[in-house]
């Protein structure tokens, strides 16, 4: 049995979604662009999923575009800035590589960007975003919740600033759906990115909210699928899976939040008793449920992960390990966390399938692992 505590990386496919996708793949394989019955049935399934996704995020069905994942959704928005007169982007230092690396690559097309800092809890200051705006700013892209820390950002407040200055507002919400309530109208954003595999759906399929009236240029040219924004025959089974995943994730969100909070609180309590020197990173309140960033000073995260893996426990680290070397996490560094603490940090992300007994096993395994590492030193 594997004890999986890495749900921020990906989630297991929900059994109901697996059943649906197999059914769609076997029985409803028609091309959605075809006018015959099998094609129209596939098209109906896609539109049903579009409605499910729209309901999950509080928007209209015609504001949902299906993509190949969160990375593609981000790219679709970011590349559009190359077609605009105003080519300056305001973002943050803690964005996912699917935002920052894209912006780096867009520099050869005349795009520039300013990455604002975060405080010691990992939260962006809206005033700093406001101060970074120039007469050439055409886009603001700030994630809704950070994938490593779980800090929830003041996106709605930043969107007000963007609107006041006539600037496009995008948020990467990949980590947030199914953990916190999301309403596109309340957030007042123009675009918002999602990925199904983060909320118990399939990999390789995502969605982009595009506010009605806002025009984007396509990345992939070809047919007229997805309002001509994403050419290519649709992944019907994947899209159907995303739709059901979004429905289930939001329908049960209150229960999910309670469950994840219970697991997190139990973990906090046990760790605080066993390891008083452990450091919990991030904001105490503006935090995704179920995501914990914790540092064990003096114990490198790569060694801890090896010991935990031997005990059939899957967790992750923000640090990059390569050829025996370990590099500090840029997210933690942005929060002014010293390198010697940074490289001793684990990310533990609970899911709906975890139990309090799993938490007990995790904390006892951490205790044993730390003792073994200490004795071997």
Short mmCIF file of C-alpha atoms in Angstrom, two decimals:
data_model
loop_
_atom_site.label_atom_id
_atom_site.label_comp_id
_atom_site.label_asym_id
_atom_site.label_seq_id
_atom_site.Cartn_x
_atom_site.Cartn_y
_atom_site.Cartn_z
CA UNK A 1 0.00 0.00 0.00
CA UNK A 2 1.29 3.43 -0.96
CA UNK A 3 0.62 6.40 1.32
CA UNK A 4 0.13 9.27 -1.09
CA UNK A 5 0.57 12.82 0.20
CA UNK A 6 1.42 14.65 -3.02
CA UNK A 7 -2.00 15.76 -4.26
CA UNK A 8 -0.70 19.19 -5.25
CA UNK A 9 1.41 17.44 -7.90
CA UNK A 10 -1.48 15.34 -9.18
CA UNK A 11 -4.52 13.51 -7.89
CA UNK A 12 -5.71 9.95 -8.51
CA UNK A 13 -8.50 9.53 -11.04
CA UNK A 14 -11.88 9.40 -9.32
CA UNK A 15 -13.57 5.99 -9.89
CA UNK A 16 -16.74 7.60 -11.29
CA UNK A 17 -14.68 9.60 -13.76
CA UNK A 18 -12.72 6.55 -14.85
CA UNK A 19 -16.01 4.72 -15.47
CA UNK A 20 -17.39 7.64 -17.47
CA UNK A 21 -14.28 8.00 -19.60
CA UNK A 22 -14.16 4.31 -20.47
CA UNK A 23 -17.84 4.45 -21.41
CA UNK A 24 -17.35 7.52 -23.60
CA UNK A 25 -14.26 6.07 -25.25
CA UNK A 26 -15.99 2.80 -26.12
CA UNK A 27 -19.47 4.00 -27.03
CA UNK A 28 -19.23 7.66 -28.03
CA UNK A 29 -16.08 7.88 -30.11
CA UNK A 30 -17.59 9.94 -32.93
CA UNK A 31 -15.93 13.11 -34.15
CA UNK A 32 -17.78 16.02 -32.48
CA UNK A 33 -17.56 18.02 -35.73
CA UNK A 34 -19.51 15.38 -37.68
CA UNK A 35 -23.23 15.84 -38.34
CA UNK A 36 -24.13 12.15 -37.95
CA UNK A 37 -25.55 10.74 -34.72
CA UNK A 38 -22.27 9.47 -33.19
CA UNK A 39 -20.64 12.84 -33.82
CA UNK A 40 -23.56 14.77 -32.38
CA UNK A 41 -23.60 12.55 -29.29
CA UNK A 42 -19.92 13.34 -28.72
CA UNK A 43 -20.64 17.04 -29.20
CA UNK A 44 -23.45 16.83 -26.65
CA UNK A 45 -21.09 15.26 -24.12
CA UNK A 46 -18.61 18.10 -24.63
CA UNK A 47 -21.29 20.74 -24.18
CA UNK A 48 -22.53 18.98 -21.05
CA UNK A 49 -19.00 19.13 -19.65
CA UNK A 50 -18.78 22.79 -20.62
CA UNK A 51 -21.90 23.46 -18.60
CA UNK A 52 -20.54 21.52 -15.63
CA UNK A 53 -17.30 23.48 -15.69
CA UNK A 54 -19.15 26.78 -16.05
CA UNK A 55 -21.35 26.01 -13.06
CA UNK A 56 -18.30 25.03 -11.02
CA UNK A 57 -16.62 28.42 -11.51
CA UNK A 58 -19.67 30.67 -11.72
CA UNK A 59 -19.67 31.70 -15.37
CA UNK A 60 -21.59 31.10 -18.61
CA UNK A 61 -20.98 28.01 -20.73
CA UNK A 62 -19.83 30.14 -23.66
CA UNK A 63 -17.02 31.49 -21.48
CA UNK A 64 -15.33 28.08 -21.11
CA UNK A 65 -12.65 26.92 -23.56
CA UNK A 66 -11.20 23.41 -23.28
CA UNK A 67 -7.42 23.02 -23.59
CA UNK A 68 -4.75 20.36 -23.23
CA UNK A 69 -4.08 21.39 -19.62
CA UNK A 70 -3.28 24.31 -17.34
CA UNK A 71 0.03 25.03 -19.06
CA UNK A 72 -1.64 25.41 -22.44
CA UNK A 73 -4.36 27.58 -20.92
CA UNK A 74 -1.71 29.89 -19.46
CA UNK A 75 0.17 29.99 -22.76
CA UNK A 76 -2.98 30.90 -24.66
CA UNK A 77 -3.41 34.02 -22.54
CA UNK A 78 0.26 34.98 -22.30
CA UNK A 79 1.05 34.61 -26.00
CA UNK A 80 -1.87 36.88 -26.81
CA UNK A 81 0.09 39.81 -25.38
CA UNK A 82 2.45 39.57 -28.37
CA UNK A 83 -0.44 40.75 -30.56
CA UNK A 84 -1.20 43.75 -28.35
CA UNK A 85 0.28 47.24 -28.48
CA UNK A 86 0.96 47.21 -24.75
CA UNK A 87 3.48 44.44 -24.19
CA UNK A 88 4.38 44.85 -20.52
CA UNK A 89 3.16 42.24 -18.03
CA UNK A 90 2.94 42.45 -14.24
CA UNK A 91 3.25 39.08 -12.50
CA UNK A 92 4.79 37.72 -9.28
CA UNK A 93 8.01 35.94 -8.35
CA UNK A 94 6.08 32.88 -7.11
CA UNK A 95 4.23 32.06 -10.31
CA UNK A 96 4.40 28.59 -11.85
CA UNK A 97 7.00 28.03 -14.60
CA UNK A 98 4.03 27.81 -16.98
CA UNK A 99 3.83 31.58 -16.53
CA UNK A 100 7.37 32.78 -15.77
CA UNK A 101 9.17 30.61 -18.32
CA UNK A 102 6.69 31.65 -20.99
CA UNK A 103 7.29 35.31 -20.22
CA UNK A 104 11.04 34.74 -20.47
CA UNK A 105 10.54 33.26 -23.93
CA UNK A 106 8.28 36.11 -25.02
CA UNK A 107 11.03 38.67 -24.51
CA UNK A 108 12.26 38.02 -28.06
CA UNK A 109 8.83 39.23 -29.25
CA UNK A 110 9.18 42.52 -27.42
CA UNK A 111 7.37 41.48 -24.25
CA UNK A 112 8.74 42.72 -20.93
CA UNK A 113 7.56 41.88 -17.45
CA UNK A 114 7.86 42.90 -13.83
CA UNK A 115 7.67 40.16 -11.18
CA UNK A 116 6.54 41.68 -7.88
CA UNK A 117 7.74 40.26 -4.58
CA UNK A 118 5.80 38.51 -1.82
CA UNK A 119 5.92 38.95 1.94
CA UNK A 120 7.30 36.38 4.39
CA UNK A 121 4.00 34.50 4.28
CA UNK A 122 4.10 34.28 0.49
CA UNK A 123 1.36 36.82 -0.22
CA UNK A 124 1.44 39.42 -3.00
CA UNK A 125 0.79 43.02 -1.98
CA UNK A 126 -1.80 44.61 -4.34
CA UNK A 127 -0.16 48.00 -3.85
CA UNK A 128 3.09 46.63 -5.23
CA UNK A 129 1.19 45.36 -8.28
CA UNK A 130 -0.34 48.81 -8.70
CA UNK A 131 3.06 50.48 -8.45
CA UNK A 132 4.50 48.13 -11.09
CA UNK A 133 1.98 49.24 -13.71
CA UNK A 134 3.34 51.41 -16.51
CA UNK A 135 1.75 53.05 -19.54
CA UNK A 136 2.84 49.97 -21.51
CA UNK A 137 1.22 47.38 -19.19
CA UNK A 138 -1.31 45.23 -21.03
CA UNK A 139 -1.67 42.22 -18.73
CA UNK A 140 -1.55 41.31 -15.04
CA UNK A 141 -1.13 37.60 -14.23
CA UNK A 142 -1.23 36.60 -10.55
CA UNK A 143 -1.99 33.02 -9.46
CA UNK A 144 -5.02 32.37 -7.27
CA UNK A 145 -3.14 29.97 -4.98
CA UNK A 146 0.49 28.92 -4.93
CA UNK A 147 1.33 25.32 -5.79
CA UNK A 148 4.19 25.02 -3.30
CA UNK A 149 3.00 27.05 -0.33
CA UNK A 150 -0.76 27.02 -0.77
CA UNK A 151 -0.99 30.74 -0.09
CA UNK A 152 -4.18 32.28 -1.47
CA UNK A 153 -3.57 35.55 -3.28
CA UNK A 154 -5.77 38.70 -3.22
CA UNK A 155 -6.76 38.26 -6.86
CA UNK A 156 -10.14 40.02 -6.59
CA UNK A 157 -8.46 43.09 -5.11
CA UNK A 158 -5.80 43.07 -7.82
CA UNK A 159 -8.49 42.65 -10.50
CA UNK A 160 -10.09 45.90 -9.34
CA UNK A 161 -6.75 47.64 -9.92
CA UNK A 162 -6.44 46.04 -13.36
CA UNK A 163 -9.95 47.09 -14.36
CA UNK A 164 -9.37 50.66 -13.19
CA UNK A 165 -6.33 50.89 -15.48
CA UNK A 166 -7.94 49.07 -18.42
CA UNK A 167 -5.57 46.11 -18.11
CA UNK A 168 -6.35 42.44 -18.84
CA UNK A 169 -6.43 40.33 -15.65
CA UNK A 170 -5.47 36.64 -15.70
CA UNK A 171 -5.15 34.20 -12.83
CA UNK A 172 -3.69 30.70 -12.78
CA UNK A 173 -6.26 28.84 -10.66
CA UNK A 174 -4.90 25.35 -11.31
CA UNK A 175 -4.28 24.57 -7.63
CA UNK A 176 -7.50 26.10 -6.32
CA UNK A 177 -10.49 24.33 -7.86
CA UNK A 178 -12.00 21.81 -5.47
CA UNK A 179 -10.22 23.29 -2.46
CA UNK A 180 -11.78 26.75 -2.26
CA UNK A 181 -14.92 28.23 -3.80
CA UNK A 182 -14.30 30.01 -7.10
CA UNK A 183 -16.62 32.49 -8.78
CA UNK A 184 -15.38 34.15 -11.95
CA UNK A 185 -17.76 37.09 -11.60
CA UNK A 186 -16.74 37.77 -8.00
CA UNK A 187 -13.06 37.57 -8.89
CA UNK A 188 -13.65 39.97 -11.82
CA UNK A 189 -10.88 38.38 -13.89
CA UNK A 190 -10.78 38.24 -17.68
CA UNK A 191 -9.13 34.82 -17.93
CA UNK A 192 -8.60 31.93 -15.52
CA UNK A 193 -6.72 28.64 -16.06
CA UNK A 194 -7.56 25.13 -14.79
CA UNK A 195 -6.23 21.57 -15.08
CA UNK A 196 -8.40 18.48 -14.54
CA UNK A 197 -5.75 16.27 -12.96
CA UNK A 198 -5.52 18.61 -9.97
CA UNK A 199 -9.10 17.81 -8.95
CA UNK A 200 -9.32 14.04 -9.53
CA UNK A 201 -9.86 14.27 -13.27
CA UNK A 202 -7.71 13.03 -16.17
CA UNK A 203 -4.31 14.36 -17.20
CA UNK A 204 -3.88 16.14 -20.50
CA UNK A 205 -7.07 18.20 -20.37
CA UNK A 206 -7.73 21.64 -18.93
CA UNK A 207 -9.94 24.65 -19.29
CA UNK A 208 -9.67 28.39 -19.70
CA UNK A 209 -12.31 30.85 -18.58
CA UNK A 210 -12.46 33.72 -21.08
CA UNK A 211 -14.76 36.55 -20.09
CA UNK A 212 -17.54 37.24 -22.58
CA UNK A 213 -16.51 40.02 -24.93
CA UNK A 214 -12.79 39.46 -24.46
CA UNK A 215 -10.99 38.33 -27.61
CA UNK A 216 -7.92 36.08 -27.67
CA UNK A 217 -5.74 35.00 -30.58
CA UNK A 218 -5.42 31.21 -31.02
CA UNK A 219 -2.17 29.38 -30.39
CA UNK A 220 -3.10 26.35 -32.50
CA UNK A 221 -4.43 27.07 -35.98
CA UNK A 222 -6.65 24.69 -37.91
CA UNK A 223 -10.34 23.92 -37.56
CA UNK A 224 -12.98 25.95 -35.78
CA UNK A 225 -13.14 23.93 -32.58
CA UNK A 226 -13.49 25.78 -29.27
CA UNK A 227 -14.63 29.04 -30.89
CA UNK A 228 -11.58 28.81 -33.17
CA UNK A 229 -9.31 29.25 -30.14
CA UNK A 230 -8.09 25.64 -29.95
CA UNK A 231 -8.03 23.81 -33.26
CA UNK A 232 -8.03 20.02 -33.42
CA UNK A 233 -10.47 17.19 -32.82
CA UNK A 234 -11.61 17.36 -29.22
CA UNK A 235 -10.63 14.84 -26.55
CA UNK A 236 -14.22 13.86 -25.81
CA UNK A 237 -13.56 11.35 -23.04
CA UNK A 238 -11.04 13.66 -21.35
CA UNK A 239 -13.37 16.64 -21.54
CA UNK A 240 -16.26 14.58 -20.19
CA UNK A 241 -14.00 13.51 -17.34
CA UNK A 242 -13.04 17.11 -16.61
CA UNK A 243 -16.69 18.14 -16.52
CA UNK A 244 -17.67 15.46 -14.02
CA UNK A 245 -14.53 16.12 -11.96
CA UNK A 246 -15.41 19.82 -11.73
CA UNK A 247 -18.97 18.99 -10.74
CA UNK A 248 -17.93 16.55 -8.02
CA UNK A 249 -15.15 18.80 -6.73
CA UNK A 250 -17.43 21.78 -6.23
CA UNK A 251 -20.54 19.87 -5.17
CA UNK A 252 -18.69 18.35 -2.21
CA UNK A 253 -16.39 21.29 -1.46
CA UNK A 254 -17.66 21.93 2.08
CA UNK A 255 -17.10 18.30 3.07
CA UNK A 256 -13.73 18.30 1.31
CA UNK A 257 -12.57 21.42 3.13
CA UNK A 258 -13.65 20.00 6.49
CA UNK A 259 -11.88 16.72 5.78
CA UNK A 260 -8.64 18.34 4.60
CA UNK A 261 -8.65 20.77 7.52
CA UNK A 262 -9.09 17.85 9.93
CA UNK A 263 -6.08 16.06 8.45
CA UNK A 264 -3.97 19.21 8.44
CA UNK A 265 -4.86 20.08 12.03
CA UNK A 266 -4.04 16.55 13.19
CA UNK A 267 -0.69 16.71 11.39
CA UNK A 268 0.12 20.12 12.89
CA UNK A 269 -0.67 18.91 16.38
CA UNK A 270 1.34 15.69 16.13
CA UNK A 271 4.35 17.36 14.50
CA UNK A 272 4.37 20.21 17.02
CA UNK A 273 4.46 17.67 19.85
CA UNK A 274 7.10 15.44 18.26
CA UNK A 275 9.31 18.11 16.68
CA UNK A 276 9.08 21.50 18.41
CA UNK A 277 11.84 22.81 16.11
CA UNK A 278 9.83 22.13 12.94
CA UNK A 279 8.82 25.26 11.02
CA UNK A 280 5.47 25.60 9.27
CA UNK A 281 5.80 27.96 6.32
CA UNK A 282 3.14 30.13 4.74
CA UNK A 283 0.20 32.19 5.88
CA UNK A 284 -1.72 30.90 8.93
CA UNK A 285 -5.12 31.74 7.41
CA UNK A 286 -4.86 32.54 3.69
CA UNK A 287 -4.03 28.96 2.88
CA UNK A 288 -5.40 26.15 0.73
CA UNK A 289 -6.81 23.36 2.91
CA UNK A 290 -4.68 20.22 2.97
CA UNK A 291 -1.40 21.75 1.81
CA UNK A 292 1.47 21.97 4.30
CA UNK A 293 4.97 23.36 3.77
CA UNK A 294 7.17 22.26 6.65
CA UNK A 295 10.89 22.60 7.35
CA UNK A 296 12.96 20.30 9.54
CA UNK A 297 16.15 22.31 10.25
CA UNK A 298 19.28 20.23 9.82
CA UNK A 299 17.59 17.49 7.76
CA UNK A 300 17.86 17.83 3.99
CA UNK A 301 14.59 17.26 2.20
CA UNK A 302 16.13 14.92 -0.40
CA UNK A 303 17.34 12.55 2.33
CA UNK A 304 14.01 12.72 4.12
CA UNK A 305 12.14 11.92 0.91
CA UNK A 306 14.34 8.86 0.28
CA UNK A 307 13.66 7.54 3.78
CA UNK A 308 9.94 8.20 3.45
CA UNK A 309 9.80 6.56 0.04
CA UNK A 310 11.25 3.39 1.58
CA UNK A 311 8.26 3.49 3.92
CA UNK A 312 5.91 3.74 0.92
CA UNK A 313 5.21 7.43 1.53
CA UNK A 314 5.02 9.92 -1.33
CA UNK A 315 5.66 13.58 -0.53
CA UNK A 316 7.50 16.29 -2.42
CA UNK A 317 9.98 19.10 -2.01
CA UNK A 318 10.24 22.50 -3.58
CA UNK A 319 13.98 22.09 -3.81
CA UNK A 320 15.50 20.87 -7.05
CA UNK A 321 17.75 17.83 -6.69
CA UNK A 322 20.29 16.96 -9.36
CA UNK A 323 23.36 14.69 -9.28
CA UNK A 324 23.49 14.69 -5.49
CA UNK A 325 23.24 18.46 -5.32
CA UNK A 326 20.23 20.27 -3.90
CA UNK A 327 19.16 23.76 -4.88
CA UNK A 328 16.91 25.95 -2.73
CA UNK A 329 13.30 26.48 -3.77
CA UNK A 330 12.86 29.84 -5.50
CA UNK A 331 9.42 30.15 -3.86
CA UNK A 332 10.83 29.80 -0.36
CA UNK A 333 13.72 32.08 -1.25
CA UNK A 334 11.21 34.70 -2.38
CA UNK A 335 9.73 34.51 1.12
CA UNK A 336 13.14 35.34 2.63
CA UNK A 337 13.61 31.82 3.99
CA UNK A 338 17.32 31.14 4.44
CA UNK A 339 18.92 28.47 2.25
CA UNK A 340 19.81 26.20 5.17
CA UNK A 341 16.11 26.03 6.10
CA UNK A 342 14.92 26.12 2.49
CA UNK A 343 16.66 22.86 1.55
CA UNK A 344 15.11 21.13 4.57
CA UNK A 345 11.53 21.71 3.47
CA UNK A 346 8.85 19.21 2.47
CA UNK A 347 5.52 19.84 0.80
CA UNK A 348 2.80 17.56 2.12
CA UNK A 349 -0.55 17.78 0.36
CA UNK A 350 -3.47 15.71 1.60
CA UNK A 351 -6.37 14.47 -0.51
CA UNK A 352 -9.91 13.21 -0.13
CA UNK A 353 -8.70 9.61 0.11
CA UNK A 354 -6.37 10.19 3.06
CA UNK A 355 -7.43 9.30 6.60
CA UNK A 356 -6.42 10.24 10.13
CA UNK A 357 -4.73 6.84 10.32
CA UNK A 358 -2.63 7.87 7.31
CA UNK A 359 -1.59 11.00 9.18
CA UNK A 360 -0.55 8.87 12.16
CA UNK A 361 1.58 6.68 9.89
CA UNK A 362 3.12 9.74 8.25
CA UNK A 363 4.15 11.39 11.51
CA UNK A 364 5.55 8.16 12.96
CA UNK A 365 7.46 7.54 9.73
CA UNK A 366 8.86 11.06 9.87
CA UNK A 367 9.95 10.41 13.44
CA UNK A 368 11.72 7.18 12.47
CA UNK A 369 13.31 8.76 9.40
CA UNK A 370 14.64 11.75 11.30
CA UNK A 371 16.08 9.49 13.99
CA UNK A 372 17.82 7.32 11.38
CA UNK A 373 19.29 10.34 9.60
CA UNK A 374 20.48 11.80 12.89
CA UNK A 375 22.10 8.55 14.01
CA UNK A 376 23.88 8.15 10.66
CA UNK A 377 25.30 11.67 10.74
#
